[in-house]
Amino acid sequence: MSNRTLAILKPDCIRKNLIGKVIAQIQDAGFKVVALRMVKLTPDAAMGFYEIHKERPFFKDLIEYMTSGPCLPIALEKENAVEDFRKLIGATDPQKAAEGTIRKLYAESIQENIVHGSDSDENAAKEILHFFSRKELLENYAS
Ligand code: ADP
Ligand code: MG
C-alpha cells in the first residue's frame, strides 16, 4: 500500500465548514479518494490511534480535541502518497508550515491543525485499516 495514505479531516476542519475546500485541494493535488467516512471518535479509539504519543505532555489535550466532534478519515491514493500528502498539509505547527499548505491556510494552532497525514508507508497501512475494512477498500478500488 505504498501508494496510499490516511488523511483525517479533524474536528476543527468540520466545525469551520472546510470539508469541501480541503477535499478540493487534496483532489487538485492529484489524490484519489479510495474510502471516506464521518465518525465521532470515542476516547478509546482516539487513544488507540495516537498510542505512539501517549507519553507526550499534549496527549490528554490531543484526545479531548480529537473527540470534540466528528472527524472525517479518508484513504487516499497517489504515487508517493505519504510524502506528497505531508508536503501538501505542511508542518505540524501552522506557523512553521509553508505558504499555500492546508495547515498554513486554515490551522489555528499546533494542536488544532485541521488535518492528519500518515508519516510512513507502514503507518499508513495500519491507519487505513483502523478506519476501513479490507473488504470495502477492495470494493472501492475496483469501482
Ligand atoms: P503530525 O500530525 O504533523 O504528524 P505529530 O504526529 O507530532 O504531528 O502529532 C500528532 C498531533 O498531535 C498533531 O497533529 C497535533 O494535533 C498534536 N500536537 C503535536 N504536537 C503538539 C504540541 N506540541 N502541542 C499540542 N498539540 C500537539
Ligand atoms: Mg504524526
XYZ file of N, CA, C and O and ligand atoms in Angstrom:
600
model
N 0.834 -1.219 0.000
C 0.000 0.000 0.000
C 0.863 1.262 0.000
O 0.497 2.273 0.563
N 2.037 1.201 -0.599
C 2.936 2.358 -0.538
C 2.426 3.541 -1.363
O 2.954 4.628 -1.287
N 1.384 3.293 -2.147
C 0.787 4.411 -2.882
C -0.443 4.979 -2.168
O -1.233 5.690 -2.745
N -0.575 4.621 -0.882
C -1.746 5.098 -0.130
C -1.347 5.821 1.142
O -0.289 5.541 1.721
N -2.215 6.714 1.594
C -2.014 7.356 2.884
C -3.370 7.585 3.546
O -4.409 7.530 2.885
N -3.343 7.804 4.858
C -4.588 8.144 5.549
C -4.589 9.618 5.917
O -3.678 10.103 6.594
N -5.615 10.316 5.461
C -5.881 11.681 5.907
C -7.012 11.614 6.922
O -7.870 10.736 6.841
N -6.999 12.513 7.886
C -8.202 12.715 8.709
C -8.483 14.209 8.719
O -7.607 15.006 9.091
N -9.670 14.591 8.266
C -10.101 15.968 8.489
C -10.556 16.008 9.939
O -11.480 15.302 10.332
N -9.862 16.799 10.744
C -10.045 16.777 12.199
C -11.269 17.606 12.600
O -11.817 18.361 11.777
N -11.702 17.519 13.876
C -12.944 18.195 14.275
C -12.979 19.704 13.988
O -14.044 20.241 13.659
N -11.840 20.389 14.059
C -11.845 21.837 13.755
C -12.142 22.085 12.277
O -12.793 23.072 11.919
N -11.700 21.174 11.404
C -11.982 21.288 9.967
C -13.493 21.195 9.720
O -14.059 21.975 8.948
N -14.132 20.247 10.413
C -15.587 20.061 10.257
C -16.322 21.283 10.824
O -17.219 21.837 10.179
N -15.904 21.729 12.030
C -16.564 22.886 12.687
C -16.473 24.147 11.846
O -17.384 24.952 11.830
N -15.349 24.305 11.162
C -15.136 25.523 10.376
C -15.756 25.434 8.981
O -15.541 26.333 8.162
N -16.479 24.332 8.725
C -17.151 24.168 7.431
C -16.169 24.130 6.255
O -16.453 24.689 5.191
N -15.032 23.489 6.485
C -13.973 23.490 5.471
C -13.833 22.158 4.734
O -12.871 21.962 3.983
N -14.793 21.233 4.935
C -14.659 19.903 4.306
C -14.454 20.036 2.793
O -13.527 19.467 2.221
N -15.328 20.807 2.163
C -15.287 20.925 0.696
C -13.981 21.528 0.213
O -13.345 21.006 -0.715
N -13.570 22.631 0.838
C -12.335 23.310 0.406
C -11.116 22.409 0.557
O -10.249 22.376 -0.310
N -11.060 21.708 1.694
C -9.871 20.887 1.944
C -9.848 19.684 1.001
O -8.814 19.365 0.409
N -10.997 19.047 0.807
C -11.012 17.896 -0.114
C -10.710 18.362 -1.547
O -10.002 17.685 -2.298
N -11.200 19.533 -1.925
C -10.898 20.043 -3.275
C -9.394 20.238 -3.446
O -8.824 19.855 -4.479
N -8.737 20.786 -2.425
C -7.289 20.992 -2.509
C -6.543 19.654 -2.616
O -5.581 19.526 -3.372
N -7.047 18.658 -1.869
C -6.428 17.328 -1.899
C -6.594 16.706 -3.295
O -5.646 16.185 -3.883
N -7.798 16.807 -3.849
C -8.035 16.212 -5.173
C -7.290 16.986 -6.266
O -6.755 16.383 -7.196
N -7.232 18.306 -6.128
C -6.495 19.108 -7.125
C -5.010 18.758 -7.132
O -4.328 18.963 -8.134
N -4.519 18.246 -5.992
C -3.104 17.857 -5.915
C -2.885 16.446 -6.484
O -1.771 15.929 -6.434
N -3.935 15.826 -6.988
C -3.768 14.546 -7.684
C -4.096 13.308 -6.871
O -3.862 12.189 -7.329
N -4.637 13.491 -5.666
C -5.001 12.325 -4.848
C -6.388 11.835 -5.229
O -7.303 12.633 -5.472
N -6.531 10.493 -5.228
C -7.818 9.858 -5.490
C -8.399 9.393 -4.150
O -7.675 8.817 -3.331
N -9.675 9.659 -3.942
C -10.333 9.201 -2.716
C -10.696 7.732 -2.872
O -11.430 7.365 -3.785
N -10.164 6.895 -1.971
C -10.433 5.449 -2.035
C -11.558 5.074 -1.075
O -12.361 4.195 -1.352
N -11.601 5.724 0.084
C -12.663 5.460 1.068
C -12.765 6.673 1.984
O -11.766 7.345 2.244
N -13.979 6.922 2.457
C -14.212 8.113 3.286
C -15.418 7.904 4.178
O -16.375 7.242 3.778
N -15.343 8.444 5.400
C -16.455 8.256 6.334
C -16.393 9.340 7.395
O -15.321 9.816 7.736
N -17.563 9.734 7.917
C -17.560 10.675 9.038
C -17.769 9.883 10.319
O -18.675 9.067 10.397
N -16.892 10.098 11.316
C -17.000 9.355 12.581
C -16.723 10.271 13.762
O -15.905 11.174 13.682
N -17.432 9.991 14.867
C -17.084 10.660 16.130
C -16.249 9.650 16.911
O -16.732 8.595 17.298
N -14.981 9.952 17.095
C -14.099 9.026 17.796
C -14.462 8.945 19.270
O -14.747 9.962 19.902
N -14.425 7.737 19.816
C -14.530 7.575 21.271
C -13.134 7.841 21.844
O -12.128 7.736 21.119
N -13.042 8.143 23.150
C -11.716 8.317 23.745
C -10.819 7.097 23.509
O -9.644 7.249 23.180
N -11.385 5.889 23.626
C -10.574 4.685 23.398
C -10.034 4.618 21.970
O -8.872 4.274 21.750
N -10.884 4.954 21.013
C -10.449 4.911 19.611
C -9.361 5.954 19.360
O -8.364 5.682 18.679
N -9.546 7.171 19.913
C -8.547 8.233 19.723
C -7.228 7.850 20.397
O -6.148 8.062 19.840
N -7.312 7.257 21.595
C -6.100 6.855 22.311
C -5.386 5.740 21.555
O -4.161 5.718 21.497
N -6.159 4.838 20.956
C -5.556 3.766 20.159
C -4.852 4.328 18.937
O -3.713 3.969 18.633
N -5.512 5.251 18.271
C -4.941 5.824 17.052
C -3.637 6.571 17.356
O -2.668 6.487 16.599
N -3.622 7.317 18.453
C -2.457 8.147 18.803
C -1.600 7.517 19.895
O -0.868 8.224 20.583
N -1.686 6.198 20.026
C -0.922 5.475 21.054
C 0.555 5.882 21.110
O 1.130 6.036 22.199
N 1.141 6.099 19.955
C 2.559 6.465 19.852
C 2.890 7.737 20.654
O 4.031 7.950 21.070
N 1.882 8.583 20.880
C 2.102 9.852 21.601
C 1.676 9.792 23.061
O 1.603 10.831 23.723
N 1.415 8.583 23.587
C 0.764 8.538 24.912
C 1.614 9.101 26.053
O 1.064 9.540 27.062
N 2.927 9.151 25.885
C 3.768 9.729 26.939
C 3.994 11.240 26.760
O 4.642 11.866 27.588
N 3.482 11.805 25.687
C 3.764 13.221 25.409
C 2.880 14.109 26.284
O 1.748 13.752 26.629
N 3.385 15.297 26.653
C 2.612 16.179 27.541
C 1.288 16.637 26.924
O 0.342 16.945 27.650
N 1.209 16.657 25.606
C -0.021 17.138 24.956
C -1.046 16.029 24.714
O -2.113 16.282 24.146
N -0.757 14.787 25.173
C -1.612 13.650 24.826
C -3.070 13.832 25.276
O -4.006 13.636 24.498
N -3.265 14.247 26.539
C -4.626 14.385 27.068
C -5.424 15.426 26.252
O -6.576 15.198 25.879
N -4.785 16.567 25.983
C -5.440 17.609 25.183
C -5.736 17.115 23.767
O -6.777 17.440 23.192
N -4.797 16.340 23.226
C -4.980 15.809 21.867
C -6.220 14.910 21.809
O -7.022 14.999 20.869
N -6.392 14.071 22.839
C -7.546 13.164 22.864
C -8.846 13.962 23.028
O -9.847 13.701 22.348
N -8.812 14.987 23.872
C -10.009 15.836 24.031
C -10.381 16.515 22.721
O -11.544 16.571 22.321
N -9.378 17.035 22.045
C -9.589 17.701 20.750
C -10.145 16.729 19.706
O -11.148 17.010 19.043
N -9.519 15.561 19.591
C -9.920 14.613 18.549
C -11.292 13.981 18.810
O -11.886 13.412 17.896
N -11.773 14.077 20.070
C -13.105 13.547 20.387
C -14.129 14.670 20.569
O -15.251 14.425 20.996
N -13.735 15.911 20.230
C -14.613 17.067 20.490
C -15.725 17.212 19.454
O -16.618 18.044 19.606
N -15.689 16.419 18.408
C -16.709 16.467 17.362
C -16.359 15.429 16.326
O -15.326 14.762 16.454
N -17.209 15.287 15.308
C -16.908 14.288 14.288
C -15.654 14.643 13.495
O -15.300 15.823 13.384
N -15.014 13.626 12.976
C -13.921 13.864 12.049
C -14.144 12.986 10.816
O -15.106 12.222 10.757
N -13.285 13.145 9.837
C -13.555 12.514 8.552
C -12.297 11.833 8.003
O -11.493 12.481 7.336
N -12.105 10.558 8.348
C -10.972 9.830 7.781
C -11.164 9.570 6.285
O -12.288 9.285 5.841
N -10.079 9.701 5.543
C -10.113 9.481 4.089
C -8.885 8.668 3.691
O -7.757 9.079 3.968
N -9.108 7.528 3.052
C -7.993 6.771 2.466
C -7.726 7.346 1.084
O -8.641 7.477 0.266
N -6.481 7.724 0.853
C -6.109 8.410 -0.391
C -5.088 7.598 -1.166
O -4.260 6.913 -0.569
N -5.118 7.753 -2.473
C -4.177 7.041 -3.324
C -3.505 7.995 -4.309
O -4.161 8.867 -4.902
N -2.222 7.827 -4.430
C -1.426 8.618 -5.389
C -0.025 8.017 -5.358
O 0.384 7.478 -4.331
N 0.711 8.132 -6.426
C 2.110 7.730 -6.375
C 2.810 8.561 -5.298
O 2.576 9.780 -5.213
N 3.630 7.935 -4.483
C 4.366 8.651 -3.416
C 3.418 9.361 -2.433
O 3.684 10.484 -1.987
N 2.312 8.675 -2.119
C 1.215 9.314 -1.374
C 1.632 9.905 -0.028
O 1.281 11.047 0.282
N 2.376 9.131 0.772
C 2.685 9.587 2.136
C 3.468 10.897 2.106
O 3.086 11.887 2.735
N 4.547 10.895 1.348
C 5.413 12.081 1.313
C 4.713 13.268 0.650
O 4.764 14.403 1.152
N 4.028 13.019 -0.457
C 3.356 14.120 -1.151
C 2.245 14.714 -0.290
O 2.020 15.924 -0.318
N 1.568 13.865 0.491
C 0.483 14.400 1.324
C 1.048 15.222 2.487
O 0.488 16.264 2.836
N 2.145 14.775 3.082
C 2.782 15.557 4.154
C 3.205 16.932 3.608
O 3.096 17.936 4.298
N 3.674 16.959 2.367
C 4.049 18.247 1.756
C 2.830 19.140 1.577
O 2.883 20.351 1.793
N 1.734 18.528 1.152
C 0.508 19.290 0.894
C -0.075 19.884 2.180
O -0.631 20.983 2.168
N 0.052 19.164 3.300
C -0.545 19.683 4.543
C 0.386 20.643 5.278
O -0.071 21.535 5.961
N 1.686 20.493 5.141
C 2.633 21.396 5.791
C 2.990 20.936 7.199
O 2.481 19.940 7.710
N 3.869 21.691 7.850
C 4.395 21.331 9.173
C 3.277 21.259 10.210
O 2.250 21.936 10.081
N 3.526 20.472 11.261
C 2.555 20.305 12.358
C 2.114 21.656 12.917
O 0.921 21.884 13.159
N 3.088 22.538 13.134
C 2.804 23.889 13.633
C 2.510 24.804 12.442
O 3.389 25.055 11.620
N 1.280 25.299 12.339
C 0.924 26.101 11.152
C 1.815 27.324 10.956
O 2.019 27.774 9.822
N 2.374 27.835 12.056
C 3.271 28.989 11.915
C 4.555 28.621 11.180
O 5.229 29.491 10.627
N 4.876 27.322 11.195
C 6.090 26.861 10.515
C 5.764 26.221 9.163
O 6.669 25.799 8.443
N 4.479 26.134 8.833
C 4.072 25.471 7.587
C 4.322 26.387 6.390
O 4.200 27.612 6.487
N 4.688 25.774 5.258
C 4.973 26.544 4.039
C 3.699 27.211 3.519
O 2.587 26.716 3.725
N 3.901 28.345 2.841
C 2.792 29.072 2.212
C 1.992 28.137 1.305
O 2.576 27.333 0.575
N 0.676 28.274 1.342
C -0.181 27.510 0.439
C -0.532 26.125 0.944
O -1.379 25.452 0.362
N 0.129 25.665 2.008
C -0.222 24.341 2.547
C -1.545 24.435 3.319
O -1.950 25.527 3.742
N -2.187 23.285 3.486
C -3.515 23.267 4.117
C -3.443 23.801 5.546
O -4.291 24.593 5.977
N -2.409 23.404 6.285
C -2.296 23.889 7.667
C -1.983 25.379 7.708
O -2.515 26.113 8.547
N -1.132 25.845 6.812
C -0.829 27.291 6.770
C -2.111 28.086 6.472
O -2.379 29.120 7.076
N -2.897 27.561 5.547
C -4.104 28.292 5.130
C -5.172 28.310 6.221
O -5.837 29.330 6.417
N -5.347 27.179 6.932
C -6.559 27.056 7.753
C -6.345 26.769 9.239
O -7.295 26.911 10.017
N -5.121 26.331 9.638
C -4.973 25.862 11.027
C -4.808 27.013 12.012
O -4.232 28.052 11.707
N -5.325 26.749 13.209
C -5.368 27.718 14.304
C -4.084 27.658 15.135
O -3.558 28.669 15.573
N -3.601 26.436 15.400
C -2.510 26.233 16.362
C -1.842 24.884 16.096
O -2.344 24.100 15.270
N -0.772 24.628 16.824
C -0.067 23.348 16.652
C -0.980 22.172 16.998
O -0.831 21.085 16.457
N -1.946 22.389 17.889
C -2.894 21.311 18.195
C -4.029 21.270 17.178
O -4.275 20.246 16.536
N -4.722 22.385 17.036
C -5.890 22.432 16.142
C -5.380 22.707 14.726
O -5.445 23.844 14.235
N -4.882 21.642 14.098
C -4.195 21.850 12.819
C -4.904 21.183 11.634
O -4.283 20.781 10.657
N -6.231 21.070 11.737
C -7.122 20.784 10.591
C -7.065 19.366 10.030
O -8.090 18.781 9.712
N -5.850 18.821 9.896
C -5.760 17.583 9.122
C -4.619 16.690 9.621
O -3.591 17.196 10.081
N -4.846 15.388 9.557
C -3.809 14.386 9.847
C -3.300 13.802 8.543
O -4.054 13.651 7.594
N -2.032 13.447 8.520
C -1.472 12.672 7.406
C -0.495 11.646 7.943
O 0.327 11.959 8.809
N -0.569 10.401 7.459
C 0.341 9.337 7.904
C 1.788 9.753 7.659
O 2.085 10.487 6.714
N 2.683 9.229 8.513
C 4.091 9.648 8.395
C 5.010 8.593 7.781
O 6.205 8.827 7.632
N 4.488 7.410 7.453
C 5.305 6.377 6.782
C 4.348 5.411 6.078
O 3.156 5.348 6.419
N 4.884 4.651 5.140
C 4.054 3.665 4.442
C 3.508 2.633 5.421
O 2.339 2.228 5.335
N 4.358 2.234 6.370
C 3.945 1.230 7.354
C 2.778 1.760 8.195
O 1.774 1.070 8.396
N 2.903 2.978 8.684
C 1.819 3.554 9.485
C 0.576 3.832 8.635
O -0.543 3.699 9.112
N 0.773 4.215 7.381
C -0.377 4.460 6.504
C -1.229 3.198 6.391
O -2.456 3.249 6.523
N -0.573 2.065 6.172
C -1.305 0.798 6.024
C -2.087 0.479 7.294
O -3.274 0.123 7.242
N -1.433 0.660 8.453
C -2.110 0.395 9.731
C -3.258 1.359 9.962
O -4.349 0.979 10.391
N -3.015 2.647 9.698
C -4.020 3.679 9.987
C -5.242 3.534 9.087
O -6.369 3.765 9.517
N -5.012 3.158 7.829
C -6.147 2.962 6.915
C -7.040 1.836 7.450
O -8.271 1.962 7.499
N -6.402 0.763 7.933
C -7.172 -0.373 8.451
C -7.821 -0.075 9.805
O -8.704 -0.801 10.248
N -7.378 0.994 10.454
C -8.020 1.448 11.696
C -9.465 1.909 11.402
O -10.345 1.793 12.237
N -9.690 2.431 10.219
C -10.996 3.015 9.886
C -11.775 2.265 8.813
O -12.998 2.399 8.744
N -11.080 1.553 7.925
C -11.761 0.919 6.789
C -11.409 -0.564 6.717
O -10.264 -0.946 6.968
N -12.414 -1.372 6.361
C -12.172 -2.810 6.265
C -11.483 -3.140 4.935
O -11.605 -2.397 3.952
N -10.786 -4.277 4.943
C -10.157 -4.732 3.696
C -11.208 -4.885 2.597
O -10.964 -4.567 1.444
N -12.405 -5.360 3.013
C -13.479 -5.598 2.038
C -13.874 -4.292 1.346
O -13.944 -4.220 0.127
N -14.135 -3.247 2.128
C -14.591 -2.014 1.464
C -13.463 -1.372 0.660
O -13.701 -0.763 -0.385
N -12.220 -1.511 1.129
C -11.098 -0.956 0.368
C -10.993 -1.642 -0.992
O -10.760 -1.007 -2.009
N -11.200 -2.951 -0.998
C -11.126 -3.724 -2.230
C -12.280 -3.358 -3.171
O -12.087 -3.137 -4.361
N -13.484 -3.256 -2.601
C -14.657 -2.910 -3.421
C -14.500 -1.523 -4.021
O -14.757 -1.300 -5.194
N -14.037 -0.587 -3.205
C -13.883 0.785 -3.696
C -12.809 0.856 -4.770
O -12.920 1.602 -5.737
N -11.751 0.044 -4.561
C -10.642 0.067 -5.517
C -11.098 -0.406 -6.884
O -10.660 0.086 -7.901
N -12.029 -1.377 -6.868
C -12.478 -1.946 -8.136
C -13.417 -1.001 -8.887
O -13.591 -1.137 -10.086
N -14.009 -0.035 -8.165
C -15.047 0.793 -8.827
C -14.456 1.949 -9.626
O -13.295 2.267 -9.494
P 1.668 15.394 12.744
O 0.154 15.411 12.834
O 2.194 16.563 11.937
O 2.225 14.068 12.289
P 2.519 14.632 15.415
O 2.363 13.216 14.963
O 3.828 15.026 16.027
O 2.232 15.651 14.233
O 1.388 14.979 16.475
C 0.069 14.483 16.335
C -0.901 15.607 16.628
O -0.769 15.997 17.993
C -0.646 16.918 15.842
O -1.152 16.897 14.526
C -1.347 17.922 16.731
O -2.768 17.890 16.579
C -0.968 17.408 18.119
N 0.295 18.005 18.597
C 1.549 17.726 18.173
N 2.472 18.444 18.837
C 1.780 19.200 19.725
C 2.159 20.170 20.731
N 3.433 20.478 20.935
N 1.160 20.749 21.434
C -0.132 20.415 21.256
N -0.553 19.522 20.331
C 0.380 18.918 19.574
Mg 2.146 12.200 13.175
